Structures are given as structure tokens and as C-alpha cells.
mmCIF file of C-alpha atoms and ligand atoms in Angstrom:
data_model
loop_
_atom_site.group_PDB
_atom_site.id
_atom_site.type_symbol
_atom_site.label_atom_id
_atom_site.label_comp_id
_atom_site.label_asym_id
_atom_site.label_seq_id
_atom_site.Cartn_x
_atom_site.Cartn_y
_atom_site.Cartn_z
ATOM 1 C CA UNK A 220 -32.687 -37.122 -32.172
ATOM 2 C CA UNK A 221 -31.674 -33.851 -30.465
ATOM 3 C CA UNK A 222 -30.447 -33.812 -26.860
ATOM 4 C CA UNK A 223 -33.711 -32.097 -26.012
ATOM 5 C CA UNK A 224 -35.879 -34.913 -27.319
ATOM 6 C CA UNK A 225 -33.731 -37.416 -25.383
ATOM 7 C CA UNK A 226 -34.027 -35.294 -22.224
ATOM 8 C CA UNK A 227 -37.786 -34.970 -22.684
ATOM 9 C CA UNK A 228 -38.083 -38.723 -23.010
ATOM 10 C CA UNK A 229 -36.050 -39.178 -19.825
ATOM 11 C CA UNK A 230 -38.279 -36.713 -17.935
ATOM 12 C CA UNK A 231 -41.429 -38.438 -19.187
ATOM 13 C CA UNK A 232 -39.933 -41.728 -17.965
ATOM 14 C CA UNK A 233 -39.249 -40.202 -14.537
ATOM 15 C CA UNK A 234 -42.876 -39.036 -14.356
ATOM 16 C CA UNK A 235 -44.166 -42.473 -15.380
ATOM 17 C CA UNK A 236 -41.982 -44.274 -12.847
ATOM 18 C CA UNK A 237 -42.870 -41.899 -9.999
ATOM 19 C CA UNK A 238 -46.557 -42.176 -10.897
ATOM 20 C CA UNK A 239 -46.308 -45.979 -10.787
ATOM 21 C CA UNK A 240 -44.681 -45.797 -7.340
ATOM 22 C CA UNK A 241 -47.418 -43.410 -6.178
ATOM 23 C CA UNK A 242 -50.156 -45.595 -7.654
ATOM 24 C CA UNK A 243 -51.247 -42.729 -9.879
ATOM 25 C CA UNK A 244 -52.105 -42.519 -13.569
ATOM 26 C CA UNK A 245 -49.194 -40.767 -15.311
ATOM 27 C CA UNK A 246 -51.700 -39.087 -17.638
ATOM 28 C CA UNK A 247 -52.933 -37.041 -14.675
ATOM 29 C CA UNK A 248 -49.542 -35.292 -14.458
ATOM 30 C CA UNK A 249 -48.893 -32.532 -16.988
ATOM 31 C CA UNK A 250 -45.397 -31.515 -18.024
ATOM 32 C CA UNK A 251 -44.575 -27.830 -18.265
ATOM 33 C CA UNK A 252 -41.229 -27.286 -19.995
ATOM 34 C CA UNK A 253 -39.556 -24.268 -18.389
ATOM 35 C CA UNK A 254 -37.756 -22.498 -21.232
ATOM 36 C CA UNK A 255 -36.643 -19.303 -19.438
ATOM 37 C CA UNK A 256 -33.299 -17.999 -20.762
ATOM 38 C CA UNK A 257 -33.363 -20.581 -23.579
ATOM 39 C CA UNK A 258 -33.458 -19.380 -27.196
ATOM 40 C CA UNK A 259 -36.574 -19.914 -29.302
ATOM 41 C CA UNK A 260 -34.743 -22.602 -31.287
ATOM 42 C CA UNK A 261 -34.551 -24.845 -28.215
ATOM 43 C CA UNK A 262 -38.293 -24.406 -27.711
ATOM 44 C CA UNK A 263 -38.780 -25.360 -31.350
ATOM 45 C CA UNK A 264 -36.749 -28.552 -30.747
ATOM 46 C CA UNK A 265 -38.915 -29.420 -27.749
ATOM 47 C CA UNK A 266 -42.087 -28.699 -29.730
ATOM 48 C CA UNK A 267 -40.830 -30.987 -32.504
ATOM 49 C CA UNK A 268 -40.455 -33.692 -29.824
ATOM 50 C CA UNK A 269 -44.126 -33.292 -28.896
ATOM 51 C CA UNK A 270 -43.965 -30.801 -26.008
ATOM 52 C CA UNK A 271 -46.824 -28.232 -26.045
ATOM 53 C CA UNK A 272 -46.751 -26.288 -22.742
ATOM 54 C CA UNK A 273 -43.872 -23.927 -21.932
ATOM 55 C CA UNK A 274 -43.107 -21.852 -18.844
ATOM 56 C CA UNK A 275 -41.434 -18.438 -18.847
ATOM 57 C CA UNK A 276 -40.295 -16.210 -15.955
ATOM 58 C CA UNK A 277 -39.484 -12.876 -17.562
ATOM 59 C CA UNK A 278 -42.238 -10.865 -19.265
ATOM 60 C CA UNK A 279 -40.420 -9.455 -22.284
ATOM 61 C CA UNK A 280 -38.534 -12.659 -23.022
ATOM 62 C CA UNK A 281 -41.698 -14.726 -22.800
ATOM 63 C CA UNK A 282 -43.737 -12.375 -24.980
ATOM 64 C CA UNK A 283 -40.985 -12.294 -27.599
ATOM 65 C CA UNK A 284 -40.731 -16.093 -27.737
ATOM 66 C CA UNK A 285 -44.493 -16.564 -27.880
ATOM 67 C CA UNK A 286 -44.635 -14.150 -30.839
ATOM 68 C CA UNK A 287 -41.718 -15.772 -32.626
ATOM 69 C CA UNK A 288 -43.254 -19.234 -32.304
ATOM 70 C CA UNK A 289 -46.884 -18.195 -32.780
ATOM 71 C CA UNK A 290 -47.486 -20.702 -35.585
ATOM 72 C CA UNK A 291 -46.708 -23.785 -33.484
ATOM 73 C CA UNK A 292 -49.870 -23.869 -31.361
ATOM 74 C CA UNK A 293 -47.942 -23.805 -28.087
ATOM 75 C CA UNK A 294 -49.424 -22.992 -24.680
ATOM 76 C CA UNK A 295 -47.528 -20.338 -22.679
ATOM 77 C CA UNK A 296 -47.453 -20.241 -18.887
ATOM 78 C CA UNK A 297 -46.084 -17.303 -16.903
ATOM 79 C CA UNK A 298 -44.416 -18.669 -13.752
ATOM 80 C CA UNK A 299 -42.124 -15.863 -12.527
ATOM 81 C CA UNK A 300 -42.555 -12.981 -10.111
ATOM 82 C CA UNK A 301 -44.781 -10.358 -11.738
ATOM 83 C CA UNK A 302 -44.789 -6.612 -11.133
ATOM 84 C CA UNK A 303 -48.184 -4.909 -11.240
ATOM 85 C CA UNK A 304 -47.068 -2.522 -13.982
ATOM 86 C CA UNK A 305 -46.196 -5.438 -16.296
ATOM 87 C CA UNK A 306 -49.466 -7.343 -16.206
ATOM 88 C CA UNK A 307 -50.867 -6.173 -19.550
ATOM 89 C CA UNK A 308 -48.533 -8.080 -21.928
ATOM 90 C CA UNK A 309 -48.981 -11.140 -19.701
ATOM 91 C CA UNK A 310 -52.789 -10.870 -19.848
ATOM 92 C CA UNK A 311 -52.580 -10.508 -23.633
ATOM 93 C CA UNK A 312 -50.103 -13.304 -24.360
ATOM 94 C CA UNK A 313 -50.212 -16.136 -21.834
ATOM 95 C CA UNK A 314 -52.756 -18.923 -21.278
ATOM 96 C CA UNK A 315 -51.761 -19.408 -17.612
ATOM 97 C CA UNK A 316 -50.187 -17.453 -14.749
ATOM 98 C CA UNK A 317 -48.894 -19.594 -11.846
ATOM 99 C CA UNK A 318 -47.514 -16.779 -9.699
ATOM 100 C CA UNK A 319 -50.521 -14.894 -8.303
ATOM 101 C CA UNK A 320 -49.492 -13.847 -4.795
ATOM 102 C CA UNK A 321 -51.669 -10.763 -4.213
ATOM 103 C CA UNK A 322 -55.142 -9.658 -5.207
ATOM 104 C CA UNK A 323 -53.998 -6.532 -7.038
ATOM 105 C CA UNK A 324 -52.156 -8.652 -9.620
ATOM 106 C CA UNK A 325 -55.208 -10.803 -10.217
ATOM 107 C CA UNK A 326 -57.511 -7.776 -10.522
ATOM 108 C CA UNK A 327 -55.259 -6.178 -13.114
ATOM 109 C CA UNK A 328 -54.915 -9.402 -15.120
ATOM 110 C CA UNK A 329 -58.679 -9.873 -15.101
ATOM 111 C CA UNK A 330 -59.302 -6.277 -16.209
ATOM 112 C CA UNK A 331 -56.663 -6.513 -18.948
ATOM 113 C CA UNK A 332 -57.569 -9.943 -20.315
ATOM 114 C CA UNK A 333 -58.691 -9.352 -23.938
ATOM 115 C CA UNK A 334 -62.382 -10.151 -24.513
ATOM 116 C CA UNK A 335 -61.632 -12.396 -27.493
ATOM 117 C CA UNK A 336 -59.467 -14.753 -25.418
ATOM 118 C CA UNK A 337 -60.708 -17.452 -23.022
ATOM 119 C CA UNK A 338 -60.347 -16.690 -19.301
ATOM 120 C CA UNK A 339 -56.767 -16.642 -18.069
ATOM 121 C CA UNK A 340 -55.994 -19.792 -16.046
ATOM 122 C CA UNK A 341 -54.302 -18.895 -12.774
ATOM 123 C CA UNK A 342 -52.734 -20.510 -9.744
ATOM 124 C CA UNK A 343 -52.143 -18.841 -6.402
ATOM 125 C CA UNK A 344 -48.506 -19.130 -5.378
ATOM 126 C CA UNK A 345 -48.005 -20.094 -1.762
ATOM 127 C CA UNK A 346 -44.792 -19.761 0.215
ATOM 128 C CA UNK A 347 -44.725 -23.209 1.800
ATOM 129 C CA UNK A 348 -41.204 -22.990 3.207
ATOM 130 C CA UNK A 349 -41.916 -19.874 5.237
ATOM 131 C CA UNK A 350 -38.441 -18.979 6.386
ATOM 132 C CA UNK A 351 -37.217 -17.307 3.195
ATOM 133 C CA UNK A 352 -38.511 -14.204 1.462
ATOM 134 C CA UNK A 353 -39.383 -15.777 -1.855
ATOM 135 C CA UNK A 354 -42.603 -14.754 -3.559
ATOM 136 C CA UNK A 355 -45.892 -16.339 -2.604
ATOM 137 C CA UNK A 356 -48.618 -15.573 -0.090
ATOM 138 C CA UNK A 357 -48.541 -17.294 3.295
ATOM 139 C CA UNK A 358 -50.492 -20.485 3.969
ATOM 140 C CA UNK A 359 -52.749 -18.392 6.222
ATOM 141 C CA UNK A 360 -53.458 -15.779 3.539
ATOM 142 C CA UNK A 361 -54.119 -18.321 0.791
ATOM 143 C CA UNK A 362 -57.808 -19.222 1.413
ATOM 144 C CA UNK A 363 -59.080 -15.615 1.330
ATOM 145 C CA UNK A 364 -56.891 -14.782 -1.659
ATOM 146 C CA UNK A 365 -58.135 -17.863 -3.530
ATOM 147 C CA UNK A 366 -61.771 -16.983 -2.891
ATOM 148 C CA UNK A 367 -61.246 -13.384 -4.076
ATOM 149 C CA UNK A 368 -59.384 -14.527 -7.209
ATOM 150 C CA UNK A 369 -62.057 -17.124 -8.008
ATOM 151 C CA UNK A 370 -64.659 -14.343 -8.073
ATOM 152 C CA UNK A 371 -62.909 -12.308 -10.801
ATOM 153 C CA UNK A 372 -64.661 -12.463 -14.180
ATOM 154 C CA UNK A 373 -61.840 -13.046 -16.674
ATOM 155 C CA UNK A 374 -59.724 -15.422 -14.649
ATOM 156 C CA UNK A 375 -60.219 -19.096 -13.931
ATOM 157 C CA UNK A 376 -58.650 -20.182 -10.654
ATOM 158 C CA UNK A 377 -57.160 -23.620 -11.356
ATOM 159 C CA UNK A 378 -55.094 -24.284 -8.259
ATOM 160 C CA UNK A 379 -51.960 -23.685 -6.242
ATOM 161 C CA UNK A 380 -48.277 -23.354 -7.007
ATOM 162 C CA UNK A 381 -45.166 -23.500 -4.809
ATOM 163 C CA UNK A 382 -41.390 -23.312 -5.066
ATOM 164 C CA UNK A 383 -40.130 -24.904 -1.831
ATOM 165 C CA UNK A 384 -36.675 -24.173 -0.469
ATOM 166 C CA UNK A 385 -34.263 -26.697 -2.055
ATOM 167 C CA UNK A 386 -33.664 -29.903 -0.092
ATOM 168 C CA UNK A 387 -31.704 -33.058 -0.911
ATOM 169 C CA UNK A 388 -33.572 -35.744 0.990
ATOM 170 C CA UNK A 389 -36.871 -37.068 -0.287
ATOM 171 C CA UNK A 390 -38.551 -36.694 3.127
ATOM 172 C CA UNK A 391 -37.406 -33.075 3.453
ATOM 173 C CA UNK A 392 -38.596 -32.397 -0.100
ATOM 174 C CA UNK A 393 -42.012 -33.912 0.540
ATOM 175 C CA UNK A 394 -42.810 -31.954 3.698
ATOM 176 C CA UNK A 395 -43.526 -28.500 2.159
ATOM 177 C CA UNK A 396 -45.161 -30.139 -0.881
ATOM 178 C CA UNK A 397 -47.497 -32.015 1.457
ATOM 179 C CA UNK A 398 -48.478 -28.700 3.054
ATOM 180 C CA UNK A 399 -49.502 -27.395 -0.372
ATOM 181 C CA UNK A 400 -51.496 -30.566 -1.087
ATOM 182 C CA UNK A 401 -53.285 -30.344 2.257
ATOM 183 C CA UNK A 402 -54.240 -26.735 1.548
ATOM 184 C CA UNK A 403 -55.471 -27.780 -1.916
ATOM 185 C CA UNK A 404 -57.643 -30.523 -0.392
ATOM 186 C CA UNK A 405 -58.959 -28.143 2.262
ATOM 187 C CA UNK A 406 -59.945 -25.512 -0.322
ATOM 188 C CA UNK A 407 -61.746 -28.120 -2.417
ATOM 189 C CA UNK A 408 -63.629 -29.352 0.668
ATOM 190 C CA UNK A 409 -64.633 -25.731 1.241
ATOM 191 C CA UNK A 410 -66.170 -25.536 -2.222
ATOM 192 C CA UNK A 411 -63.527 -24.248 -4.616
ATOM 193 C CA UNK A 412 -63.070 -26.617 -7.554
ATOM 194 C CA UNK A 413 -59.332 -26.636 -8.016
ATOM 195 C CA UNK A 414 -57.750 -29.165 -10.378
ATOM 196 C CA UNK A 415 -54.114 -28.050 -10.495
ATOM 197 C CA UNK A 416 -51.247 -28.567 -8.081
ATOM 198 C CA UNK A 417 -48.282 -26.921 -9.802
ATOM 199 C CA UNK A 418 -45.216 -28.263 -8.015
ATOM 200 C CA UNK A 419 -42.076 -30.238 -8.758
ATOM 201 C CA UNK A 420 -38.930 -29.062 -10.526
ATOM 202 C CA UNK A 421 -35.942 -30.933 -11.949
ATOM 203 C CA UNK A 422 -34.575 -31.921 -8.520
ATOM 204 C CA UNK A 423 -37.834 -32.792 -6.723
ATOM 205 C CA UNK A 424 -40.074 -34.138 -9.483
ATOM 206 C CA UNK A 425 -40.471 -37.548 -7.789
ATOM 207 C CA UNK A 426 -41.354 -36.019 -4.400
ATOM 208 C CA UNK A 427 -43.923 -33.788 -6.097
ATOM 209 C CA UNK A 428 -45.570 -36.678 -7.942
ATOM 210 C CA UNK A 429 -45.762 -38.625 -4.677
ATOM 211 C CA UNK A 430 -47.469 -35.611 -3.061
ATOM 212 C CA UNK A 431 -50.066 -35.285 -5.815
ATOM 213 C CA UNK A 432 -48.632 -32.765 -8.310
ATOM 214 C CA UNK A 433 -50.787 -32.427 -11.441
ATOM 215 C CA UNK A 434 -48.299 -30.199 -13.255
ATOM 216 C CA UNK A 435 -44.530 -30.402 -12.854
ATOM 217 C CA UNK A 436 -42.392 -27.488 -14.058
ATOM 218 C CA UNK A 437 -39.122 -28.805 -15.478
ATOM 219 C CA UNK A 438 -36.317 -26.662 -16.889
ATOM 220 C CA UNK A 439 -32.781 -27.950 -16.384
ATOM 221 C CA UNK A 440 -33.579 -31.630 -16.922
ATOM 222 C CA UNK A 441 -34.993 -30.772 -20.375
ATOM 223 C CA UNK A 442 -32.905 -27.860 -21.649
ATOM 224 C CA UNK A 443 -29.677 -28.262 -19.652
ATOM 225 C CA UNK A 444 -28.089 -25.847 -17.172
ATOM 226 C CA UNK A 445 -28.983 -22.178 -17.522
ATOM 227 C CA UNK A 446 -26.417 -19.400 -17.528
ATOM 228 C CA UNK A 447 -27.103 -17.385 -14.378
ATOM 229 C CA UNK A 448 -28.700 -14.097 -15.435
ATOM 230 C CA UNK A 449 -28.201 -10.874 -13.483
ATOM 231 C CA UNK A 450 -29.862 -11.254 -10.126
ATOM 232 C CA UNK A 451 -33.361 -12.426 -10.865
ATOM 233 C CA UNK A 452 -32.728 -16.160 -11.109
ATOM 234 C CA UNK A 453 -34.831 -18.422 -8.875
HETATM 235 C C1 PLP B 1966 -36.792 -22.061 -13.178
HETATM 236 C C2 PLP B 1966 -38.083 -22.528 -12.624
HETATM 237 C C3 PLP B 1966 -38.475 -23.877 -12.733
HETATM 238 C C4 PLP B 1966 -37.604 -24.960 -13.337
HETATM 239 O O1 PLP B 1966 -36.526 -25.241 -12.525
HETATM 240 P P1 PLP B 1966 -35.490 -26.430 -12.873
HETATM 241 O O2 PLP B 1966 -34.815 -26.661 -11.594
HETATM 242 O O3 PLP B 1966 -34.578 -25.885 -13.920
HETATM 243 O O4 PLP B 1966 -36.274 -27.586 -13.345
HETATM 244 C C5 PLP B 1966 -39.720 -24.221 -12.238
HETATM 245 N N1 PLP B 1966 -40.534 -23.320 -11.674
HETATM 246 C C6 PLP B 1966 -40.198 -22.023 -11.557
HETATM 247 C C7 PLP B 1966 -41.149 -21.069 -10.940
HETATM 248 C C8 PLP B 1966 -38.953 -21.594 -12.017
HETATM 249 O O5 PLP B 1966 -38.628 -20.306 -11.869
#
């Protein structure tokens, strides 16, 4: 057993336990393994331990890994900040993009999605902590952006994503996550059919499950600490 398969088992146990506490079915919570900065071999180890969905933050790195591991039937999710001039390889390679924070990005991805692929699954990223300058639209902008994205032909709007400011206490962690859940519920009441709340990382997985996450994005707890790359680390 590799350390990665042991870590994956531990993360699955955390999800199961948190789901039990929340009174939720653990099967309703998907696990996205965030493999940014990790070599393809580590992804292969995780795949051998049964993990299918992987998250990447940097376009070239993600495209390279997806190509290298093309035979394994993995599902690739783009979760990092995306520049408009780099949408094409993302539209051609990934199954999901979680980081839509402006309409222009979504329009380009829709236009560039190859006709022989299914629609690109997308989430709108919302800045739920407000005070910092991290990516994501504001809570106020989100409804109009979601409606515009949902109308694009080659995208399928699945839900919302957030990266809250780090907090240690469970109550402080839950507060911004609850704001995302409330927005999600509001948008569904207004007629969008969203099924994905992409929230929860290694340090706040339990808080996210308690607040209704349907997809947690876990890096460090699966692959170990990352070396800090130049500047762009989240
Ligand atoms: C890096 C990253 C993660 C994973 O973070 P960990 O703390 O390592 O679990 C999740 N989501 C996004 C958007 C990230 O950039």
C-alpha cells in the first residue's frame, strides 16, 4: 500500500464520518483529488487506489498530465484562476471548470469546446469571504452571471465553487460556506437546476460537508505538502 492509498482511505473516512454527523449520505459527496504540482506518477498511484477525478490549477501542467495519463479513464477538473487567452487548451482537455468568475471566460470556453465532446461542466466561483482580492465574483454578481452562463450552448452549469479565507475554528469555517449554500438554494428556487456545491479543502472538509458540499477538493491530505511554486500558489 502506497502512502497515497493510505491517505485516500483516511480522507474517505473523514468524509464518511462528517456525513454521518451531518445526517447525509456519504455517496452524495464526491472527492476531487487536487494533484497540482504533483508528478504524474503520484496521480497514477491515486488512480490505482480507485480515485477517478483530479483537479489541476495550472493550464500547461494539467494538459500535460491529462495527456500522459490518457489511458486511465480519469476525469480532469480545472480549478485554478484562468486567463482568457488560455481557455482553448482547457476547453479541449478538461471535463469540468470550477473557476468561472466572469462571463467572457464562459463565452470563450463555450465557443472553443470541441463538438465531439460533451458539454463542459462548469461552476461559478464566488468570493464568499469578501475582504480579500482572491478570484471569484461577488455574491451580488453571482445570480446574473449564473443565468448568463447557463444559457451558453456548450457549457453545463452545475453549481458554485468557493475558496474561503482560511480559518481555524469550525464556526468561522462554516460561516462563508453557509453563504455559498444559501446562494445555491436561492438559485435553485429561482429555477436553475444546480447539483454541485464545490467546497471544502484539506483543512475544512468537515465544515464543508456539514454545510452541504457535494464535491470536496482535497490536495495536501492526499498527496502531502506541496513545494511552494513561484507566486501563484493559493
Ligand atoms: C490547492 C487547492 C485545493 C486543495 O487544497 P488543500 O488544502 O491542499 O487540500 C482545493 N481547491 C483549490 C481551488 C486549490 O487551488
